[in-house]
Amino acid sequence: MKSGRDHLASLRDGRTVFISGSKAGDVTAHPAFRNSVQSAASLYDFQSDPANVECMTFTSPTSGDRVNRTWSLPRSREELVDRRIAMEAWATTHYGFMGRSPDHVASCLAGMMMGIEVFEAYDPKRAGALQDYFRYARDADLFLTYVIINPQADRSRGAGEQADPYLTAGIVDEDSEGLTLRGAKMLATSGIMANEVFVSCIQPLGKGDEKYAVSLTLPMNAKGVKLLSRKSYEAASPSVFDNPLASRFDENDAVIYFDDVKVPWERVFVAGDTGMMMRQFHATPAHALQNYQCQVRLMVKLRFLMGIAHRIAEINGIIGLPPVRDTLGQLAAEAALVDGMVHGMEAKGHAHGDFFVPDPHLLYATQVLTQQLYPKIINTLRDLAGGGLIMLPSDSSDFANPEIAALIGKTQQSPVVGSQDRVKFFKLAWDAIGSEFASRHTQYEMFYAGATFVTKGHSFRTYDWSKGGDLLKKMLGSYDLKQVSTPALSLAGS
Ligand SMILES: Cc1cc2nc3c(=O)[nH]c(=O)nc-3n(C[C@H](O)[C@H](O)[C@H](O)COP(=O)(O)OP(=O)(O)OC[C@H]3O[C@@H](n4cnc5c(N)ncnc54)[C@H](O)[C@@H]3O)c2cc1C
């Protein structure tokens, strides 16, 4: 079974990551990435721990080895729930702060396999490539990220209408061996710590955009794959005590530039068919399964944030105040909503061929609501905390100076904890809701699944409008202009 050490070794592959003016080199040792990379590696140690193997893994039907359960294709509600329990357990290890943990893209690919007939109808050769690749990725228990969004430039124009036709990654050439990809994609979360990247497009493409209609995978060290990392919050967090989350769970985001990268046909699942871009996600269970994983992770994260909210109230001695209890009650209801929706998606799931899929509309409804809920919840936590998030010593070294430590003792007080624990807690709370790391998380939860006009579009598309329409028809049919008095309602036959 894959271990954390195996994963770390697999990342020392000569990949090209740029940060702060130079090439990062070994990401497992670089101060911008090493702790977060270690957190990713520890996911594999967690799953291979004998206590967790049964929950976290299943036996690959081809290799006979145990691999992560998210590579399994659920055939019943029970199997879907087993997958969820594994995802929930993994998310608990990072408190929901690693959005693109390996179970995300594994879920996407598993969903594509559950709808392999869509690829077969498109091109049996490409369907075969996807099946072979899935087997390979599953049996090696690969960590994949994906880039499925075209870089922002002029959003009023399509990919092919930008000033540079290769701003967005597209095919520049193809031959008997494969195709050549040139251009950029956003935004490879976890790219620096993943083994491979799935490159595709989930945004609408029109006539003339065929070169951008690709669906393929590449190892992160493929020649010409260049990752441009954003600022590292981990590098800016040298002490775990001061930034307990940013210092360990900064999964990173990066633009990827494909500098004339050669992609062999064995790794190409779609090329040149704009319609297939949407069908691969929406006519198969891929989009539902990948985003269901997101809501399972968010459910765990919200539980953690509820822990912070409750502790703020205890530490500041406000837990008994009726308006504070109101606030906590509201927060608890909001967190429970996500929990309930995840269970609802499972309860209301349906068969897709031989497989079992979470209910798409409940999923999209949750996406729409949580995009709004997350910033609201963060704001409520800030409101509960007041200046406590800021009334903090500069950093942990203040405790090493006896004069400052004594003053911290005098000024950091709480009815329920000592001064050091108060500082420790509020530093964590700030990292979860206020720091630059936390702010990136708000942006993440608002956008990872698409802007709101996109998720609301999915909700519109998948809601069963006919039930309401039928009720409305029945109501309108129950009276007309000739109706002058209100007859007693007859329920019989209604
Ligand atoms: C932290 C973070 C991590 C991410 N990780 C990944 C990842 O791992 N892989 C990946 O592929 N992507 C990732 N993304 C990208 C994410 O999928 C996109 O941010 C999302 O799809 C929205 O696209 P956009 O950012 O280009 O915003 P836009 O599409 O440019 O939208 C921004 C705003 O512009 C307005 N707008 C733009 N177009 C329209 C329109 N047609 N109609 C109405 N209003 C419009 C809306 O107000 C919208 O909210 C990540 C994003 C973030 C913030």
XYZ file of C-alpha atoms and ligand atoms in Angstrom:
547
model
C 0.000 0.000 0.000
C 1.177 3.516 -0.746
C 2.789 5.191 2.252
C 3.534 8.827 3.039
C 7.198 8.142 2.391
C 6.329 6.711 -1.053
C 4.376 9.847 -1.846
C 7.217 12.135 -0.789
C 9.654 10.128 -2.909
C 7.322 10.356 -5.912
C 7.371 14.165 -5.705
C 11.168 14.332 -6.080
C 10.721 13.991 -9.818
C 12.363 17.116 -11.237
C 9.077 19.002 -11.691
C 9.254 22.698 -12.547
C 7.694 24.919 -9.896
C 8.441 28.642 -9.874
C 8.124 30.698 -6.701
C 9.580 33.999 -5.482
C 11.788 34.553 -8.487
C 13.284 31.097 -8.887
C 12.768 27.378 -9.435
C 11.713 25.645 -6.231
C 13.627 22.418 -6.787
C 12.607 19.671 -4.348
C 9.113 20.637 -3.119
C 9.364 18.205 -0.206
C 12.221 20.276 1.235
C 11.324 23.815 0.110
C 10.261 26.159 2.962
C 7.266 27.339 0.918
C 5.790 23.841 0.634
C 7.417 21.202 2.837
C 4.949 21.091 5.744
C 1.876 21.073 3.524
C 3.466 18.413 1.341
C 4.072 16.415 4.515
C 0.374 16.829 5.440
C -0.573 15.423 2.033
C 1.857 12.533 2.500
C 0.400 11.799 5.921
C -2.952 11.064 4.244
C -1.322 7.920 2.850
C 0.127 7.005 6.253
C -3.339 7.460 7.712
C -4.949 5.117 5.190
C -2.247 2.473 5.551
C -2.457 2.481 9.355
C -3.834 -0.986 10.207
C -6.575 0.691 12.262
C -7.830 2.549 9.167
C -7.147 0.191 6.269
C -10.614 -1.334 6.212
C -12.388 2.032 6.301
C -10.046 3.928 3.981
C -9.189 1.418 1.269
C -10.565 -1.334 -0.939
C -8.939 -4.057 -3.002
C -8.141 -3.023 -6.547
C -9.851 -5.505 -8.882
C -6.769 -5.526 -11.137
C -3.723 -5.400 -8.845
C -5.262 -7.057 -5.787
C -3.630 -4.353 -3.640
C -5.438 -2.073 -1.227
C -5.914 1.454 -2.632
C -7.940 4.454 -1.511
C -11.672 3.819 -1.441
C -12.482 6.849 -3.612
C -11.217 4.881 -6.610
C -14.127 2.469 -6.074
C -17.242 2.785 -8.251
C -20.232 2.554 -5.885
C -22.960 0.137 -6.954
C -25.332 0.738 -4.069
C -26.216 3.362 -1.479
C -24.206 1.377 1.067
C -21.082 1.534 -1.110
C -21.588 5.267 -1.656
C -21.835 5.736 2.103
C -18.681 3.635 2.643
C -16.835 5.952 0.228
C -18.170 8.976 2.109
C -17.039 7.612 5.464
C -13.514 7.247 4.044
C -13.561 10.797 2.614
C -14.894 12.149 5.900
C -12.103 10.412 7.821
C -9.450 11.858 5.498
C -10.947 15.361 5.742
C -10.851 15.100 9.511
C -7.042 14.780 9.381
C -6.789 18.285 7.878
C -9.970 19.695 9.439
C -11.384 20.212 5.940
C -8.670 22.695 4.954
C -7.191 20.701 2.061
C -9.764 21.188 -0.649
C -8.008 19.287 -3.375
C -6.954 16.244 -1.396
C -6.425 13.202 -3.662
C -10.038 12.004 -3.235
C -11.323 14.951 -5.297
C -9.985 14.167 -8.762
C -10.150 10.418 -8.039
C -13.897 11.017 -7.599
C -14.071 12.874 -10.916
C -12.320 10.044 -12.772
C -14.411 7.414 -10.989
C -17.528 9.302 -12.145
C -16.244 9.269 -15.733
C -15.704 5.532 -15.504
C -19.249 5.110 -14.190
C -20.387 6.821 -17.387
C -17.858 5.219 -19.736
C -20.649 4.698 -22.313
C -20.504 8.452 -22.991
C -16.837 8.153 -23.980
C -17.501 4.965 -25.963
C -20.192 6.727 -27.983
C -17.729 9.549 -28.677
C -14.694 7.419 -29.630
C -13.965 3.845 -28.503
C -10.196 4.489 -28.701
C -10.362 7.444 -26.351
C -12.696 5.489 -24.048
C -10.085 2.718 -23.991
C -7.385 5.250 -23.097
C -9.499 6.499 -20.186
C -10.117 2.941 -18.930
C -6.417 2.071 -19.105
C -5.412 5.318 -17.427
C -7.987 4.865 -14.662
C -6.624 1.396 -13.935
C -3.069 2.776 -13.828
C -3.946 5.760 -11.593
C -6.031 3.621 -9.234
C -3.454 0.874 -8.902
C -0.663 3.385 -8.232
C -3.041 5.313 -5.895
C -1.964 8.519 -7.639
C -2.617 11.978 -6.282
C -4.102 14.000 -9.140
C -5.149 17.613 -9.286
C -7.013 19.206 -12.173
C -7.099 22.403 -14.189
C -10.435 22.796 -15.940
C -10.765 26.606 -16.066
C -9.352 28.944 -18.700
C -7.230 31.813 -17.388
C -9.034 35.080 -16.714
C -8.257 37.767 -19.255
C -11.283 39.186 -21.053
C -14.252 37.213 -19.726
C -16.604 38.868 -22.229
C -14.829 36.877 -24.948
C -14.416 33.153 -25.525
C -11.127 31.261 -25.339
C -10.506 31.698 -29.055
C -11.271 35.422 -29.049
C -8.537 36.464 -26.607
C -5.644 38.606 -27.880
C -3.340 35.575 -27.654
C -4.974 32.447 -29.132
C -2.716 30.342 -26.871
C -3.446 32.152 -23.636
C -5.758 29.196 -22.956
C -4.085 25.829 -23.345
C -4.901 24.358 -26.731
C -3.668 21.853 -29.269
C -0.912 23.261 -31.496
C -0.033 20.082 -33.289
C -0.820 16.386 -33.437
C 0.759 13.317 -35.026
C 0.578 9.536 -34.747
C 2.120 9.602 -31.258
C -0.020 12.251 -29.646
C -0.776 15.925 -29.467
C 1.144 19.019 -28.402
C -0.388 21.376 -25.862
C 0.449 25.076 -25.536
C -0.958 27.708 -23.165
C -2.225 28.166 -19.619
C -4.904 26.886 -17.265
C -6.029 27.989 -13.820
C -5.798 27.061 -11.007
C -3.941 23.939 -9.938
C -4.722 23.703 -6.271
C -2.380 21.111 -4.736
C -0.503 20.999 -8.050
C 2.872 21.228 -6.383
C 2.123 18.128 -4.267
C 0.192 16.035 -6.798
C 1.648 13.329 -9.006
C -0.304 14.224 -12.104
C -2.710 16.784 -13.504
C -5.966 16.231 -15.365
C -6.312 18.996 -17.957
C -9.693 19.788 -19.438
C -12.318 22.515 -19.817
C -15.590 22.884 -17.944
C -16.405 26.311 -19.368
C -18.588 26.561 -22.467
C -16.686 26.362 -25.743
C -18.195 27.403 -29.050
C -17.638 26.743 -32.731
C -14.022 27.488 -33.576
C -12.852 26.586 -30.054
C -12.101 22.957 -30.941
C -8.402 23.223 -30.087
C -9.272 24.037 -26.458
C -11.515 20.963 -26.172
C -9.030 18.605 -24.575
C -9.238 16.096 -21.826
C -5.929 14.515 -20.887
C -3.528 13.774 -18.060
C 0.132 14.573 -17.587
C 2.701 13.694 -14.962
C 3.711 16.862 -13.156
C 7.290 16.415 -14.316
C 6.425 16.103 -18.012
C 8.732 18.204 -20.170
C 7.272 21.697 -20.576
C 4.827 21.592 -17.622
C 5.521 24.751 -15.598
C 3.780 25.611 -12.341
C 3.641 29.266 -11.291
C 2.920 29.217 -7.569
C 1.052 31.948 -5.758
C 2.563 33.412 -2.584
C 3.176 30.737 0.024
C 1.326 31.306 3.295
C 3.353 28.467 4.755
C 6.598 30.358 4.085
C 5.104 33.366 5.859
C 4.226 31.151 8.855
C 7.494 29.947 10.365
C 5.879 29.054 13.705
C 3.113 26.473 14.062
C 1.989 28.158 17.296
C 1.337 31.434 15.456
C -0.278 29.978 12.321
C -1.276 26.396 13.133
C -3.238 25.983 9.881
C -1.274 28.033 7.340
C 1.981 26.453 8.483
C 0.718 22.924 7.754
C -2.262 22.940 5.376
C -1.388 25.548 2.753
C -2.237 23.275 -0.169
C -1.035 25.898 -2.686
C -2.585 27.104 -5.936
C -0.711 27.555 -9.195
C -1.247 28.627 -12.760
C 0.053 25.925 -15.079
C 1.719 26.834 -18.352
C 2.018 24.056 -20.903
C 5.073 24.956 -22.935
C 4.534 22.817 -26.034
C 4.018 19.682 -23.991
C 3.851 16.418 -25.895
C 0.908 14.262 -24.731
C 0.825 10.627 -25.907
C -2.569 9.370 -27.179
C -2.730 6.886 -24.268
C -3.296 9.922 -22.042
C -5.829 11.718 -24.243
C -9.523 11.077 -23.510
C -11.040 13.870 -25.624
C -9.509 15.986 -28.384
C -11.293 18.560 -30.497
C -14.933 17.867 -29.539
C -16.428 20.870 -27.724
C -19.676 19.041 -26.910
C -17.772 16.274 -25.121
C -16.325 18.837 -22.701
C -19.741 19.201 -21.075
C -20.900 15.620 -21.615
C -17.844 14.134 -19.860
C -18.811 15.994 -16.676
C -22.600 16.140 -16.879
C -23.736 13.113 -18.896
C -21.554 10.927 -16.663
C -21.653 11.050 -12.832
C -18.235 12.832 -12.803
C -19.422 16.312 -11.824
C -21.811 14.961 -9.208
C -19.214 12.689 -7.639
C -16.369 15.241 -7.554
C -18.552 17.921 -5.983
C -20.143 15.515 -3.521
C -16.585 14.965 -2.221
C -16.312 18.765 -1.782
C -19.446 18.924 0.341
C -18.291 15.999 2.503
C -15.049 17.897 3.150
C -16.915 21.147 3.817
C -19.183 19.341 6.277
C -16.066 18.444 8.305
C -14.664 21.976 8.028
C -17.902 23.503 9.271
C -17.893 21.154 12.260
C -14.415 22.464 13.068
C -15.552 26.081 12.678
C -18.457 25.341 15.019
C -15.884 24.146 17.564
C -14.125 27.488 17.202
C -17.366 29.472 17.527
C -18.386 27.689 20.717
C -14.920 28.050 22.226
C -14.782 31.790 21.454
C -17.978 32.180 23.459
C -16.634 30.089 26.343
C -13.240 31.770 26.457
C -14.732 35.258 26.379
C -17.337 34.395 29.018
C -20.256 35.234 26.734
C -21.667 31.724 26.302
C -24.526 32.340 28.743
C -25.776 35.528 27.057
C -29.094 34.961 25.233
C -28.077 36.834 22.040
C -24.842 34.809 21.879
C -26.817 31.579 22.270
C -29.050 32.799 19.431
C -25.979 33.329 17.282
C -24.572 29.899 18.129
C -27.960 28.321 17.465
C -28.072 29.952 14.035
C -24.521 28.772 13.263
C -25.340 25.249 14.418
C -28.379 25.205 12.134
C -26.250 26.309 9.181
C -23.589 23.660 9.818
C -26.252 20.992 10.306
C -27.826 21.978 6.993
C -24.712 20.813 5.133
C -24.558 17.614 7.182
C -28.212 16.944 6.378
C -27.771 17.727 2.688
C -24.869 15.266 2.380
C -27.021 12.558 3.922
C -29.931 13.697 1.733
C -27.815 13.340 -1.437
C -27.176 9.740 -0.421
C -30.757 8.971 0.638
C -32.154 10.466 -2.575
C -29.417 9.015 -4.788
C -30.261 7.090 -7.939
C -28.940 4.381 -10.200
C -26.802 5.298 -13.174
C -26.513 2.039 -15.086
C -24.943 -0.427 -12.659
C -23.835 2.345 -10.326
C -25.287 4.499 -7.558
C -24.968 8.287 -7.708
C -25.729 11.036 -5.135
C -28.752 13.195 -5.966
C -27.538 15.936 -8.332
C -30.065 18.604 -7.441
C -29.466 18.351 -3.703
C -25.771 18.596 -4.512
C -26.171 21.751 -6.601
C -28.558 23.246 -4.054
C -25.877 22.717 -1.399
C -23.237 24.321 -3.624
C -25.359 27.414 -4.180
C -26.184 27.726 -0.484
C -22.695 27.019 0.870
C -21.081 29.570 -1.460
C -23.224 32.138 0.352
C -23.081 30.478 3.755
C -19.317 30.193 4.124
C -18.487 33.932 4.079
C -21.551 34.550 6.256
C -20.380 31.994 8.819
C -16.863 33.477 8.802
C -18.324 36.935 9.376
C -20.436 35.664 12.275
C -17.358 34.132 13.895
C -15.535 37.466 13.536
C -18.530 39.166 15.115
C -18.465 36.737 18.053
C -14.718 37.143 18.572
C -14.403 40.929 18.503
C -10.882 42.245 19.105
C -9.738 38.970 20.680
C -8.492 37.910 17.258
C -6.140 40.885 17.203
C -5.418 41.483 20.897
C -2.548 38.999 20.652
C 1.211 38.931 21.235
C 3.261 39.471 18.082
C 4.544 35.892 17.956
C 5.506 32.904 20.048
C 8.951 34.324 20.861
C 7.261 36.861 23.165
C 6.777 33.987 25.639
C 10.550 33.458 25.765
C 11.133 36.954 27.139
C 10.249 36.877 30.884
C 9.208 40.540 30.984
C 6.852 40.180 28.005
C 5.615 36.760 29.189
C 4.655 38.290 32.548
C 2.757 41.079 30.799
C 1.000 38.542 28.562
C -0.032 36.727 31.731
C -1.519 39.949 33.120
C -3.328 40.988 29.936
C -4.561 37.744 28.368
C -7.274 36.611 30.712
C -10.313 34.384 30.459
C -12.774 32.859 32.904
C -11.984 29.376 31.600
C -8.343 29.170 30.383
C -4.889 30.468 31.301
C -3.191 33.205 29.311
C -1.054 30.900 27.168
C -4.056 28.797 26.169
C -6.069 31.907 25.400
C -3.342 33.141 23.053
C -2.963 29.673 21.532
C -6.691 29.434 20.826
C -7.113 32.913 19.366
C -4.078 32.453 17.094
C -5.771 29.330 15.725
C -9.117 31.129 15.394
C -7.436 33.946 13.440
C -5.747 31.468 11.125
C -9.111 29.816 10.462
C -11.143 32.957 9.861
C -8.964 36.048 9.452
C -5.401 35.421 8.273
C -4.345 35.560 4.631
C -4.652 31.770 4.610
C -8.204 32.053 5.961
C -9.076 34.727 3.446
C -7.927 32.468 0.610
C -10.238 29.814 2.067
C -13.201 32.153 1.811
C -12.333 32.767 -1.840
C -11.937 29.020 -2.312
C -15.324 28.113 -0.860
C -16.969 30.877 -2.913
C -15.387 29.855 -6.212
C -13.945 26.353 -6.376
C -17.120 24.990 -7.964
C -17.588 27.941 -10.318
C -18.966 31.444 -9.837
C -22.505 31.646 -8.454
C -24.080 32.196 -11.877
C -22.630 28.797 -12.816
C -23.774 26.862 -9.736
C -27.217 28.498 -9.825
C -27.406 27.409 -13.465
C -26.806 23.799 -12.387
C -29.464 24.146 -9.703
C -31.916 25.555 -12.256
C -31.103 22.772 -14.711
C -31.470 19.854 -12.302
C -34.425 20.886 -10.107
C -37.611 18.912 -10.701
C -39.808 21.840 -11.748
C -42.606 19.465 -12.826
C -43.749 18.738 -9.268
C -44.418 22.412 -8.582
C -45.846 22.810 -12.067
C -48.299 19.966 -11.461
C -49.417 21.483 -8.156
C -49.887 24.837 -9.825
C -51.896 23.284 -12.663
C -54.121 21.527 -10.162
C -54.711 24.733 -8.233
C -55.485 26.775 -11.353
C -57.840 24.029 -12.522
C -59.822 24.198 -9.284
C -61.583 27.508 -10.119
C -62.501 29.820 -12.983
C -64.248 33.127 -13.659
C -67.654 31.556 -13.040
C -66.683 30.645 -9.447
C -68.554 33.178 -7.306
C -68.741 31.566 -3.891
C -66.202 29.319 -2.125
C -67.441 25.727 -2.165
C -66.365 23.392 0.626
C -63.071 21.840 -0.415
C -63.487 18.294 -1.596
C -60.361 16.345 -0.811
C -61.704 13.164 -2.326
C -60.088 12.538 -5.661
C -57.908 15.641 -5.382
C -8.656 29.329 -4.190
C -9.090 28.785 -5.515
C -8.696 27.519 -5.893
C -9.063 27.004 -7.136
N -8.660 25.744 -7.496
C -8.946 25.270 -8.725
C -8.486 23.981 -9.156
O -7.854 23.234 -8.403
N -8.740 23.610 -10.425
C -9.442 24.395 -11.302
O -9.654 23.990 -12.443
N -9.906 25.598 -10.911
C -9.672 26.055 -9.665
N -10.119 27.293 -9.291
C -10.787 28.111 -10.271
C -12.286 28.160 -10.062
O -12.887 27.016 -10.618
C -12.763 29.457 -10.695
O -12.343 30.508 -9.841
C -14.268 29.488 -10.871
O -14.673 28.541 -11.820
C -14.729 30.867 -11.341
O -14.033 31.255 -12.484
P -13.201 32.594 -12.491
O -12.364 32.646 -11.261
O -12.529 32.701 -13.778
O -14.270 33.717 -12.305
P -15.173 34.428 -13.469
O -15.761 33.365 -14.311
O -14.254 35.371 -14.159
O -16.211 35.123 -12.611
C -15.900 36.147 -11.673
C -17.120 37.045 -11.540
O -17.327 37.749 -12.791
C -18.715 37.815 -13.072
N -18.960 37.067 -14.323
C -18.001 36.545 -15.135
N -18.553 35.953 -16.199
C -19.890 36.093 -16.061
C -21.010 35.669 -16.859
N -20.855 34.979 -17.980
N -22.248 35.961 -16.406
C -22.431 36.647 -15.253
N -21.409 37.081 -14.464
C -20.161 36.816 -14.875
C -19.431 37.212 -11.856
O -19.694 38.263 -10.962
C -18.391 36.283 -11.270
O -18.594 36.044 -9.881
C -9.822 27.795 -8.029
C -10.233 29.070 -7.635
C -9.883 29.569 -6.398
C -10.338 30.942 -6.000
